[in-house]
Short mmCIF file of N, CA and C in Angstrom, two decimals:
data_model
loop_
_atom_site.label_atom_id
_atom_site.label_comp_id
_atom_site.label_asym_id
_atom_site.label_seq_id
_atom_site.Cartn_x
_atom_site.Cartn_y
_atom_site.Cartn_z
N UNK A 1 -34.33 3.86 23.47
CA UNK A 1 -35.39 4.06 22.49
C UNK A 1 -35.86 5.50 22.57
N UNK A 2 -36.02 6.12 21.42
CA UNK A 2 -36.45 7.51 21.35
C UNK A 2 -37.96 7.54 21.09
N UNK A 3 -38.69 8.18 21.96
CA UNK A 3 -40.13 8.30 21.79
C UNK A 3 -40.50 9.74 21.55
N UNK A 4 -41.62 9.95 20.91
CA UNK A 4 -42.08 11.30 20.60
C UNK A 4 -42.20 12.11 21.88
N UNK A 5 -41.65 13.31 21.85
CA UNK A 5 -41.72 14.19 23.00
C UNK A 5 -40.57 13.98 23.98
N UNK A 6 -39.83 12.89 23.84
CA UNK A 6 -38.69 12.64 24.71
C UNK A 6 -37.49 13.43 24.22
N UNK A 7 -36.55 13.70 25.12
CA UNK A 7 -35.33 14.40 24.74
C UNK A 7 -34.44 13.52 23.89
N UNK A 8 -33.30 14.04 23.51
CA UNK A 8 -32.39 13.26 22.66
C UNK A 8 -31.82 12.07 23.43
N UNK A 9 -31.41 11.08 22.69
CA UNK A 9 -30.78 9.90 23.26
C UNK A 9 -29.40 9.77 22.62
N UNK A 10 -28.49 10.71 22.96
CA UNK A 10 -27.20 10.76 22.27
C UNK A 10 -26.28 9.62 22.69
N UNK A 11 -25.31 9.39 21.85
CA UNK A 11 -24.28 8.42 22.16
C UNK A 11 -23.34 9.02 23.20
N UNK A 12 -22.85 8.20 24.07
CA UNK A 12 -21.86 8.68 25.03
C UNK A 12 -20.53 8.86 24.31
N UNK A 13 -19.61 9.58 24.93
CA UNK A 13 -18.28 9.76 24.36
C UNK A 13 -17.61 8.41 24.17
N UNK A 14 -17.79 7.51 25.13
CA UNK A 14 -17.22 6.17 25.04
C UNK A 14 -17.81 5.40 23.85
N UNK A 15 -19.13 5.51 23.64
CA UNK A 15 -19.77 4.84 22.49
C UNK A 15 -19.23 5.39 21.17
N UNK A 16 -19.06 6.71 21.09
CA UNK A 16 -18.52 7.30 19.87
C UNK A 16 -17.11 6.78 19.60
N UNK A 17 -16.29 6.70 20.64
CA UNK A 17 -14.92 6.22 20.48
C UNK A 17 -14.91 4.76 20.02
N UNK A 18 -15.83 3.96 20.54
CA UNK A 18 -15.91 2.55 20.12
C UNK A 18 -16.30 2.45 18.65
N UNK A 19 -17.26 3.26 18.23
CA UNK A 19 -17.69 3.25 16.83
C UNK A 19 -16.56 3.71 15.92
N UNK A 20 -15.90 4.81 16.29
CA UNK A 20 -14.77 5.29 15.48
C UNK A 20 -13.66 4.25 15.41
N UNK A 21 -13.38 3.60 16.55
CA UNK A 21 -12.35 2.55 16.57
C UNK A 21 -12.71 1.38 15.67
N UNK A 22 -13.99 1.01 15.68
CA UNK A 22 -14.44 -0.10 14.83
C UNK A 22 -14.30 0.26 13.35
N UNK A 23 -14.66 1.48 12.99
CA UNK A 23 -14.49 1.90 11.59
C UNK A 23 -13.01 1.95 11.22
N UNK A 24 -12.20 2.48 12.11
CA UNK A 24 -10.76 2.57 11.83
C UNK A 24 -10.16 1.19 11.61
N UNK A 25 -10.61 0.21 12.39
CA UNK A 25 -10.07 -1.15 12.28
C UNK A 25 -10.68 -1.94 11.13
N UNK A 26 -11.99 -1.87 10.95
CA UNK A 26 -12.68 -2.76 10.00
C UNK A 26 -13.09 -2.10 8.69
N UNK A 27 -13.27 -0.80 8.67
CA UNK A 27 -13.73 -0.09 7.47
C UNK A 27 -13.06 1.28 7.42
N UNK A 28 -11.71 1.32 7.38
CA UNK A 28 -10.99 2.59 7.48
C UNK A 28 -11.32 3.58 6.37
N UNK A 29 -11.77 3.10 5.22
CA UNK A 29 -12.13 4.01 4.13
C UNK A 29 -13.21 4.99 4.57
N UNK A 30 -14.16 4.53 5.38
CA UNK A 30 -15.28 5.37 5.81
C UNK A 30 -15.04 6.10 7.14
N UNK A 31 -13.89 5.84 7.77
CA UNK A 31 -13.59 6.49 9.05
C UNK A 31 -13.69 8.03 8.97
N UNK A 32 -13.08 8.68 7.97
CA UNK A 32 -13.19 10.15 7.91
C UNK A 32 -14.64 10.63 7.80
N UNK A 33 -15.45 9.93 7.02
CA UNK A 33 -16.87 10.30 6.88
C UNK A 33 -17.58 10.24 8.23
N UNK A 34 -17.37 9.15 8.96
CA UNK A 34 -18.02 8.98 10.26
C UNK A 34 -17.50 10.01 11.25
N UNK A 35 -16.20 10.25 11.23
CA UNK A 35 -15.64 11.24 12.16
C UNK A 35 -16.18 12.63 11.88
N UNK A 36 -16.30 13.00 10.61
CA UNK A 36 -16.89 14.30 10.27
C UNK A 36 -18.32 14.38 10.80
N UNK A 37 -19.07 13.30 10.68
CA UNK A 37 -20.44 13.27 11.20
C UNK A 37 -20.46 13.55 12.70
N UNK A 38 -19.61 12.84 13.45
CA UNK A 38 -19.58 13.01 14.90
C UNK A 38 -19.13 14.41 15.32
N UNK A 39 -18.15 14.96 14.63
CA UNK A 39 -17.56 16.22 15.08
C UNK A 39 -18.28 17.47 14.59
N UNK A 40 -19.11 17.34 13.57
CA UNK A 40 -19.75 18.54 13.02
C UNK A 40 -21.26 18.62 13.22
N UNK A 41 -21.92 17.49 13.36
CA UNK A 41 -23.38 17.49 13.44
C UNK A 41 -24.04 17.63 12.08
N UNK A 42 -23.26 17.50 11.01
CA UNK A 42 -23.83 17.59 9.67
C UNK A 42 -24.72 16.39 9.40
N UNK A 43 -25.75 16.63 8.63
CA UNK A 43 -26.61 15.53 8.17
C UNK A 43 -25.83 14.73 7.12
N UNK A 44 -26.10 13.43 6.99
CA UNK A 44 -25.42 12.65 5.95
C UNK A 44 -25.60 13.26 4.56
N UNK A 45 -26.79 13.76 4.26
CA UNK A 45 -27.05 14.35 2.94
C UNK A 45 -26.21 15.61 2.72
N UNK A 46 -25.89 16.33 3.78
CA UNK A 46 -25.03 17.52 3.67
C UNK A 46 -23.57 17.11 3.49
N UNK A 47 -23.17 16.07 4.22
CA UNK A 47 -21.78 15.62 4.16
C UNK A 47 -21.43 15.08 2.78
N UNK A 48 -22.31 14.25 2.20
CA UNK A 48 -22.01 13.70 0.88
C UNK A 48 -22.09 14.74 -0.23
N UNK A 49 -22.71 15.88 0.04
CA UNK A 49 -22.80 16.95 -0.95
C UNK A 49 -21.57 17.86 -0.95
N UNK A 50 -20.67 17.69 0.01
CA UNK A 50 -19.51 18.58 0.10
C UNK A 50 -18.61 18.48 -1.12
N UNK A 51 -18.32 19.64 -1.68
CA UNK A 51 -17.31 19.76 -2.72
C UNK A 51 -16.07 20.37 -2.07
N UNK A 52 -14.92 20.27 -2.73
CA UNK A 52 -13.70 20.79 -2.13
C UNK A 52 -13.76 22.29 -1.88
N UNK A 53 -14.52 23.04 -2.67
CA UNK A 53 -14.59 24.48 -2.43
C UNK A 53 -15.36 24.82 -1.15
N UNK A 54 -16.05 23.85 -0.55
CA UNK A 54 -16.73 24.08 0.73
C UNK A 54 -15.78 24.01 1.92
N UNK A 55 -14.57 23.51 1.68
CA UNK A 55 -13.58 23.32 2.75
C UNK A 55 -12.57 24.46 2.69
N UNK A 56 -12.44 25.21 3.79
CA UNK A 56 -11.44 26.27 3.88
C UNK A 56 -10.42 25.82 4.92
N UNK A 57 -9.28 25.34 4.44
CA UNK A 57 -8.28 24.79 5.36
C UNK A 57 -7.64 25.86 6.23
N UNK A 58 -7.43 27.05 5.71
CA UNK A 58 -6.80 28.12 6.50
C UNK A 58 -7.70 28.57 7.65
N UNK A 59 -8.98 28.76 7.36
CA UNK A 59 -9.93 29.20 8.39
C UNK A 59 -10.48 28.02 9.21
N UNK A 60 -10.18 26.79 8.77
CA UNK A 60 -10.69 25.57 9.42
C UNK A 60 -12.22 25.56 9.45
N UNK A 61 -12.82 25.82 8.29
CA UNK A 61 -14.28 25.86 8.22
C UNK A 61 -14.80 24.95 7.11
N UNK A 62 -16.05 24.53 7.32
CA UNK A 62 -16.80 23.77 6.32
C UNK A 62 -18.09 24.53 6.10
N UNK A 63 -18.36 24.88 4.84
CA UNK A 63 -19.59 25.61 4.51
C UNK A 63 -20.64 24.63 4.02
N UNK A 64 -21.82 24.70 4.60
CA UNK A 64 -22.94 23.84 4.20
C UNK A 64 -23.97 24.71 3.52
N UNK A 65 -24.17 24.47 2.22
CA UNK A 65 -25.16 25.25 1.49
C UNK A 65 -25.98 24.40 0.53
N UNK A 66 -25.82 23.07 0.61
CA UNK A 66 -26.61 22.17 -0.23
C UNK A 66 -26.64 20.79 0.41
N UNK A 67 -27.43 19.92 -0.18
CA UNK A 67 -27.51 18.53 0.27
C UNK A 67 -27.53 17.63 -0.96
N UNK A 68 -27.50 16.34 -0.73
CA UNK A 68 -27.48 15.37 -1.84
C UNK A 68 -28.38 14.21 -1.48
N UNK A 69 -29.21 13.79 -2.43
CA UNK A 69 -30.10 12.66 -2.19
C UNK A 69 -30.34 11.95 -3.52
N UNK A 70 -30.26 10.62 -3.50
CA UNK A 70 -30.46 9.80 -4.70
C UNK A 70 -29.58 10.25 -5.85
N UNK A 71 -28.29 10.48 -5.54
CA UNK A 71 -27.27 10.81 -6.51
C UNK A 71 -27.49 12.15 -7.22
N UNK A 72 -28.22 13.05 -6.59
CA UNK A 72 -28.43 14.38 -7.17
C UNK A 72 -28.25 15.44 -6.10
N UNK A 73 -27.55 16.51 -6.45
CA UNK A 73 -27.38 17.62 -5.52
C UNK A 73 -28.64 18.47 -5.48
N UNK A 74 -29.01 18.88 -4.29
CA UNK A 74 -30.06 19.88 -4.10
C UNK A 74 -29.35 21.21 -3.91
N UNK A 75 -29.93 22.30 -4.34
CA UNK A 75 -29.27 23.59 -4.22
C UNK A 75 -29.44 24.21 -2.85
N UNK A 76 -29.83 23.41 -1.87
CA UNK A 76 -30.04 23.89 -0.51
C UNK A 76 -29.92 22.72 0.46
N UNK A 77 -29.65 23.00 1.73
CA UNK A 77 -29.68 21.93 2.74
C UNK A 77 -31.12 21.47 2.97
N UNK A 78 -31.32 20.62 3.95
CA UNK A 78 -32.65 20.07 4.21
C UNK A 78 -33.70 21.17 4.39
N UNK A 79 -33.36 22.18 5.16
CA UNK A 79 -34.28 23.31 5.35
C UNK A 79 -33.59 24.59 4.90
N UNK A 80 -34.34 25.59 4.56
CA UNK A 80 -33.75 26.83 4.06
C UNK A 80 -32.91 27.55 5.12
N UNK A 81 -33.16 27.28 6.38
CA UNK A 81 -32.42 27.96 7.45
C UNK A 81 -31.25 27.13 7.98
N UNK A 82 -30.97 25.98 7.37
CA UNK A 82 -29.89 25.14 7.91
C UNK A 82 -28.56 25.33 7.17
N UNK A 83 -28.48 26.28 6.24
CA UNK A 83 -27.19 26.63 5.65
C UNK A 83 -26.34 27.27 6.73
N UNK A 84 -25.06 26.90 6.79
CA UNK A 84 -24.22 27.41 7.86
C UNK A 84 -22.75 27.15 7.53
N UNK A 85 -21.88 27.75 8.31
CA UNK A 85 -20.45 27.50 8.24
C UNK A 85 -20.02 27.00 9.61
N UNK A 86 -19.30 25.88 9.62
CA UNK A 86 -18.88 25.25 10.85
C UNK A 86 -17.37 25.36 10.98
N UNK A 87 -16.90 25.83 12.12
CA UNK A 87 -15.47 25.84 12.42
C UNK A 87 -15.12 24.50 13.07
N UNK A 88 -14.07 23.86 12.56
CA UNK A 88 -13.69 22.53 13.04
C UNK A 88 -12.24 22.56 13.54
N UNK A 89 -11.85 21.49 14.17
CA UNK A 89 -10.50 21.38 14.71
C UNK A 89 -9.46 21.26 13.60
N UNK A 90 -8.23 21.62 13.90
CA UNK A 90 -7.13 21.45 12.94
C UNK A 90 -6.97 19.96 12.61
N UNK A 91 -7.15 19.10 13.62
CA UNK A 91 -7.00 17.65 13.38
C UNK A 91 -8.03 17.16 12.37
N UNK A 92 -9.27 17.65 12.44
CA UNK A 92 -10.30 17.21 11.50
C UNK A 92 -10.00 17.74 10.09
N UNK A 93 -9.59 19.00 9.99
CA UNK A 93 -9.23 19.55 8.67
C UNK A 93 -8.08 18.74 8.07
N UNK A 94 -7.08 18.43 8.89
CA UNK A 94 -5.94 17.66 8.40
C UNK A 94 -6.38 16.28 7.90
N UNK A 95 -7.32 15.65 8.60
CA UNK A 95 -7.85 14.36 8.16
C UNK A 95 -8.58 14.51 6.83
N UNK A 96 -9.41 15.52 6.70
CA UNK A 96 -10.17 15.75 5.47
C UNK A 96 -9.22 15.97 4.29
N UNK A 97 -8.17 16.74 4.51
CA UNK A 97 -7.21 17.04 3.44
C UNK A 97 -6.55 15.78 2.90
N UNK A 98 -6.39 14.76 3.73
CA UNK A 98 -5.77 13.50 3.25
C UNK A 98 -6.63 12.81 2.21
N UNK A 99 -7.91 13.18 2.11
CA UNK A 99 -8.81 12.55 1.14
C UNK A 99 -8.68 13.14 -0.26
N UNK A 100 -8.04 14.29 -0.37
CA UNK A 100 -7.96 14.97 -1.66
C UNK A 100 -6.87 14.35 -2.53
N UNK A 101 -7.25 14.03 -3.75
CA UNK A 101 -6.32 13.48 -4.72
C UNK A 101 -5.67 14.61 -5.51
N UNK A 102 -4.52 14.35 -6.08
CA UNK A 102 -3.82 15.37 -6.87
C UNK A 102 -4.68 15.85 -8.03
N UNK A 103 -5.54 15.00 -8.56
CA UNK A 103 -6.38 15.34 -9.70
C UNK A 103 -7.71 15.98 -9.29
N UNK A 104 -7.98 16.12 -7.99
CA UNK A 104 -9.26 16.69 -7.54
C UNK A 104 -9.38 18.16 -7.90
N UNK A 105 -10.54 18.53 -8.40
CA UNK A 105 -10.82 19.94 -8.67
C UNK A 105 -11.67 20.50 -7.53
N UNK A 106 -11.84 21.79 -7.51
CA UNK A 106 -12.64 22.43 -6.47
C UNK A 106 -14.09 21.96 -6.48
N UNK A 107 -14.58 21.50 -7.61
CA UNK A 107 -15.98 21.07 -7.71
C UNK A 107 -16.16 19.57 -7.55
N UNK A 108 -15.08 18.85 -7.27
CA UNK A 108 -15.19 17.41 -7.00
C UNK A 108 -15.70 17.19 -5.58
N UNK A 109 -16.35 16.05 -5.38
CA UNK A 109 -16.86 15.68 -4.06
C UNK A 109 -15.71 15.33 -3.12
N UNK A 110 -15.87 15.67 -1.86
CA UNK A 110 -14.88 15.34 -0.84
C UNK A 110 -14.92 13.85 -0.53
N UNK A 111 -16.12 13.32 -0.35
CA UNK A 111 -16.28 11.92 0.04
C UNK A 111 -16.70 11.08 -1.16
N UNK A 112 -15.82 10.15 -1.53
CA UNK A 112 -16.07 9.26 -2.65
C UNK A 112 -16.45 7.88 -2.15
N UNK A 113 -17.16 7.15 -2.96
CA UNK A 113 -17.53 5.77 -2.65
C UNK A 113 -16.40 4.86 -3.11
N UNK A 114 -15.95 3.98 -2.26
CA UNK A 114 -14.80 3.14 -2.61
C UNK A 114 -15.09 2.12 -3.70
N UNK A 115 -16.33 1.83 -3.97
CA UNK A 115 -16.67 0.83 -4.97
C UNK A 115 -16.75 1.40 -6.38
N UNK A 116 -17.26 2.61 -6.51
CA UNK A 116 -17.46 3.19 -7.85
C UNK A 116 -16.70 4.47 -8.08
N UNK A 117 -15.93 4.91 -7.09
CA UNK A 117 -15.18 6.15 -7.20
C UNK A 117 -16.08 7.34 -7.51
N UNK A 118 -17.31 7.27 -7.03
CA UNK A 118 -18.26 8.38 -7.10
C UNK A 118 -18.53 8.84 -5.69
N UNK A 119 -19.30 9.90 -5.56
CA UNK A 119 -19.60 10.35 -4.22
C UNK A 119 -20.42 9.30 -3.49
N UNK A 120 -20.24 9.26 -2.18
CA UNK A 120 -21.05 8.37 -1.35
C UNK A 120 -22.49 8.84 -1.50
N UNK A 121 -23.41 7.92 -1.61
CA UNK A 121 -24.80 8.35 -1.71
C UNK A 121 -25.68 7.51 -0.81
N UNK A 122 -26.67 8.15 -0.28
CA UNK A 122 -27.66 7.46 0.54
C UNK A 122 -28.80 7.11 -0.39
N UNK A 123 -28.97 5.84 -0.63
CA UNK A 123 -30.00 5.38 -1.55
C UNK A 123 -31.25 4.99 -0.79
N UNK A 124 -32.36 5.25 -1.37
CA UNK A 124 -33.62 4.85 -0.76
C UNK A 124 -33.68 3.33 -0.72
N UNK A 125 -33.75 2.76 0.49
CA UNK A 125 -33.91 1.32 0.63
C UNK A 125 -32.64 0.50 0.61
N UNK A 126 -31.46 1.12 0.44
CA UNK A 126 -30.23 0.33 0.46
C UNK A 126 -29.11 1.11 1.11
N UNK A 127 -28.09 0.41 1.58
CA UNK A 127 -27.00 1.09 2.27
C UNK A 127 -25.61 0.66 1.85
N UNK A 128 -25.48 -0.37 1.05
CA UNK A 128 -24.18 -0.93 0.72
C UNK A 128 -23.46 -1.34 2.01
N UNK A 129 -24.23 -1.72 3.03
CA UNK A 129 -23.67 -2.23 4.27
C UNK A 129 -22.99 -1.20 5.14
N UNK A 130 -23.26 0.08 4.95
CA UNK A 130 -22.62 1.10 5.78
C UNK A 130 -23.60 1.63 6.81
N UNK A 131 -23.04 2.25 7.82
CA UNK A 131 -23.85 2.85 8.87
C UNK A 131 -23.93 4.34 8.60
N UNK A 132 -25.12 4.89 8.65
CA UNK A 132 -25.29 6.32 8.52
C UNK A 132 -25.71 6.89 9.87
N UNK A 133 -25.43 8.13 10.08
CA UNK A 133 -25.70 8.75 11.35
C UNK A 133 -26.85 9.73 11.22
N UNK A 134 -27.79 9.61 12.12
CA UNK A 134 -28.94 10.50 12.11
C UNK A 134 -28.62 11.73 12.96
N UNK A 135 -28.78 12.86 12.37
CA UNK A 135 -28.43 14.11 13.04
C UNK A 135 -29.42 14.39 14.16
N UNK A 136 -28.89 14.87 15.26
CA UNK A 136 -29.73 15.32 16.36
C UNK A 136 -29.46 16.80 16.55
N UNK A 137 -30.48 17.59 16.76
CA UNK A 137 -30.26 19.03 16.90
C UNK A 137 -29.72 19.38 18.28
N UNK A 138 -29.60 18.39 19.15
CA UNK A 138 -29.08 18.64 20.48
C UNK A 138 -27.60 18.28 20.50
N UNK A 139 -26.82 19.03 21.24
CA UNK A 139 -25.38 18.81 21.22
C UNK A 139 -24.84 18.48 22.61
N UNK A 140 -23.84 17.65 22.61
CA UNK A 140 -23.06 17.35 23.80
C UNK A 140 -21.63 17.62 23.39
N UNK A 141 -21.05 18.69 23.88
CA UNK A 141 -19.77 19.14 23.34
C UNK A 141 -20.10 19.85 22.05
N UNK A 142 -19.49 19.42 20.95
CA UNK A 142 -19.76 20.09 19.68
C UNK A 142 -20.95 19.48 18.95
N UNK A 143 -21.23 18.19 19.18
CA UNK A 143 -22.33 17.57 18.46
C UNK A 143 -22.60 16.17 19.00
N UNK A 144 -23.80 15.69 18.73
CA UNK A 144 -24.14 14.31 19.07
C UNK A 144 -24.99 13.73 17.96
N UNK A 145 -24.94 12.44 17.79
CA UNK A 145 -25.69 11.78 16.76
C UNK A 145 -26.21 10.45 17.28
N UNK A 146 -27.25 9.97 16.69
CA UNK A 146 -27.74 8.61 16.94
C UNK A 146 -27.32 7.77 15.76
N UNK A 147 -26.90 6.56 16.01
CA UNK A 147 -26.52 5.67 14.92
C UNK A 147 -27.78 4.92 14.48
N UNK A 148 -28.03 4.95 13.18
CA UNK A 148 -29.18 4.27 12.62
C UNK A 148 -28.71 3.40 11.47
N UNK A 149 -28.99 2.13 11.50
CA UNK A 149 -28.68 1.27 10.35
C UNK A 149 -29.91 1.24 9.47
N UNK A 150 -29.72 1.62 8.23
CA UNK A 150 -30.82 1.61 7.28
C UNK A 150 -31.02 0.21 6.80
N UNK A 151 -32.24 -0.22 6.70
CA UNK A 151 -32.54 -1.59 6.26
C UNK A 151 -32.44 -1.71 4.75
N UNK A 152 -31.88 -2.82 4.26
CA UNK A 152 -31.81 -3.00 2.80
C UNK A 152 -33.18 -3.28 2.22
#
């Protein structure tokens, strides 16, 4: 349990592997989304706002300069100082590239919702039964997150 003034309560490496394994086995469509969350420390609102032009496969970077909430893009991340470029592993870039369709344009969203073929969205008060990850500003390795299930 996280209390005010207490340090972070990150998931262990073993816990992360169990969560990734469960998504890979039971909900493989969302596995890349969850893996990006674990490996980058991006907020869910930043991850769902990613367009293909934010991904640089040669440099292995992801640029964060906006967020998305209630099916609308914001022209900035959560805070004005949280815009950044993250260097990621070749394995993560290769996984992200598998999500791109032949018809995808540079301005299309990277992460689509499997039910409506639109971008994944975090809706106020509903989750479509998915788990979202709450960003922690503290890192263990490259990043750590707390898993939070949003209540319907």
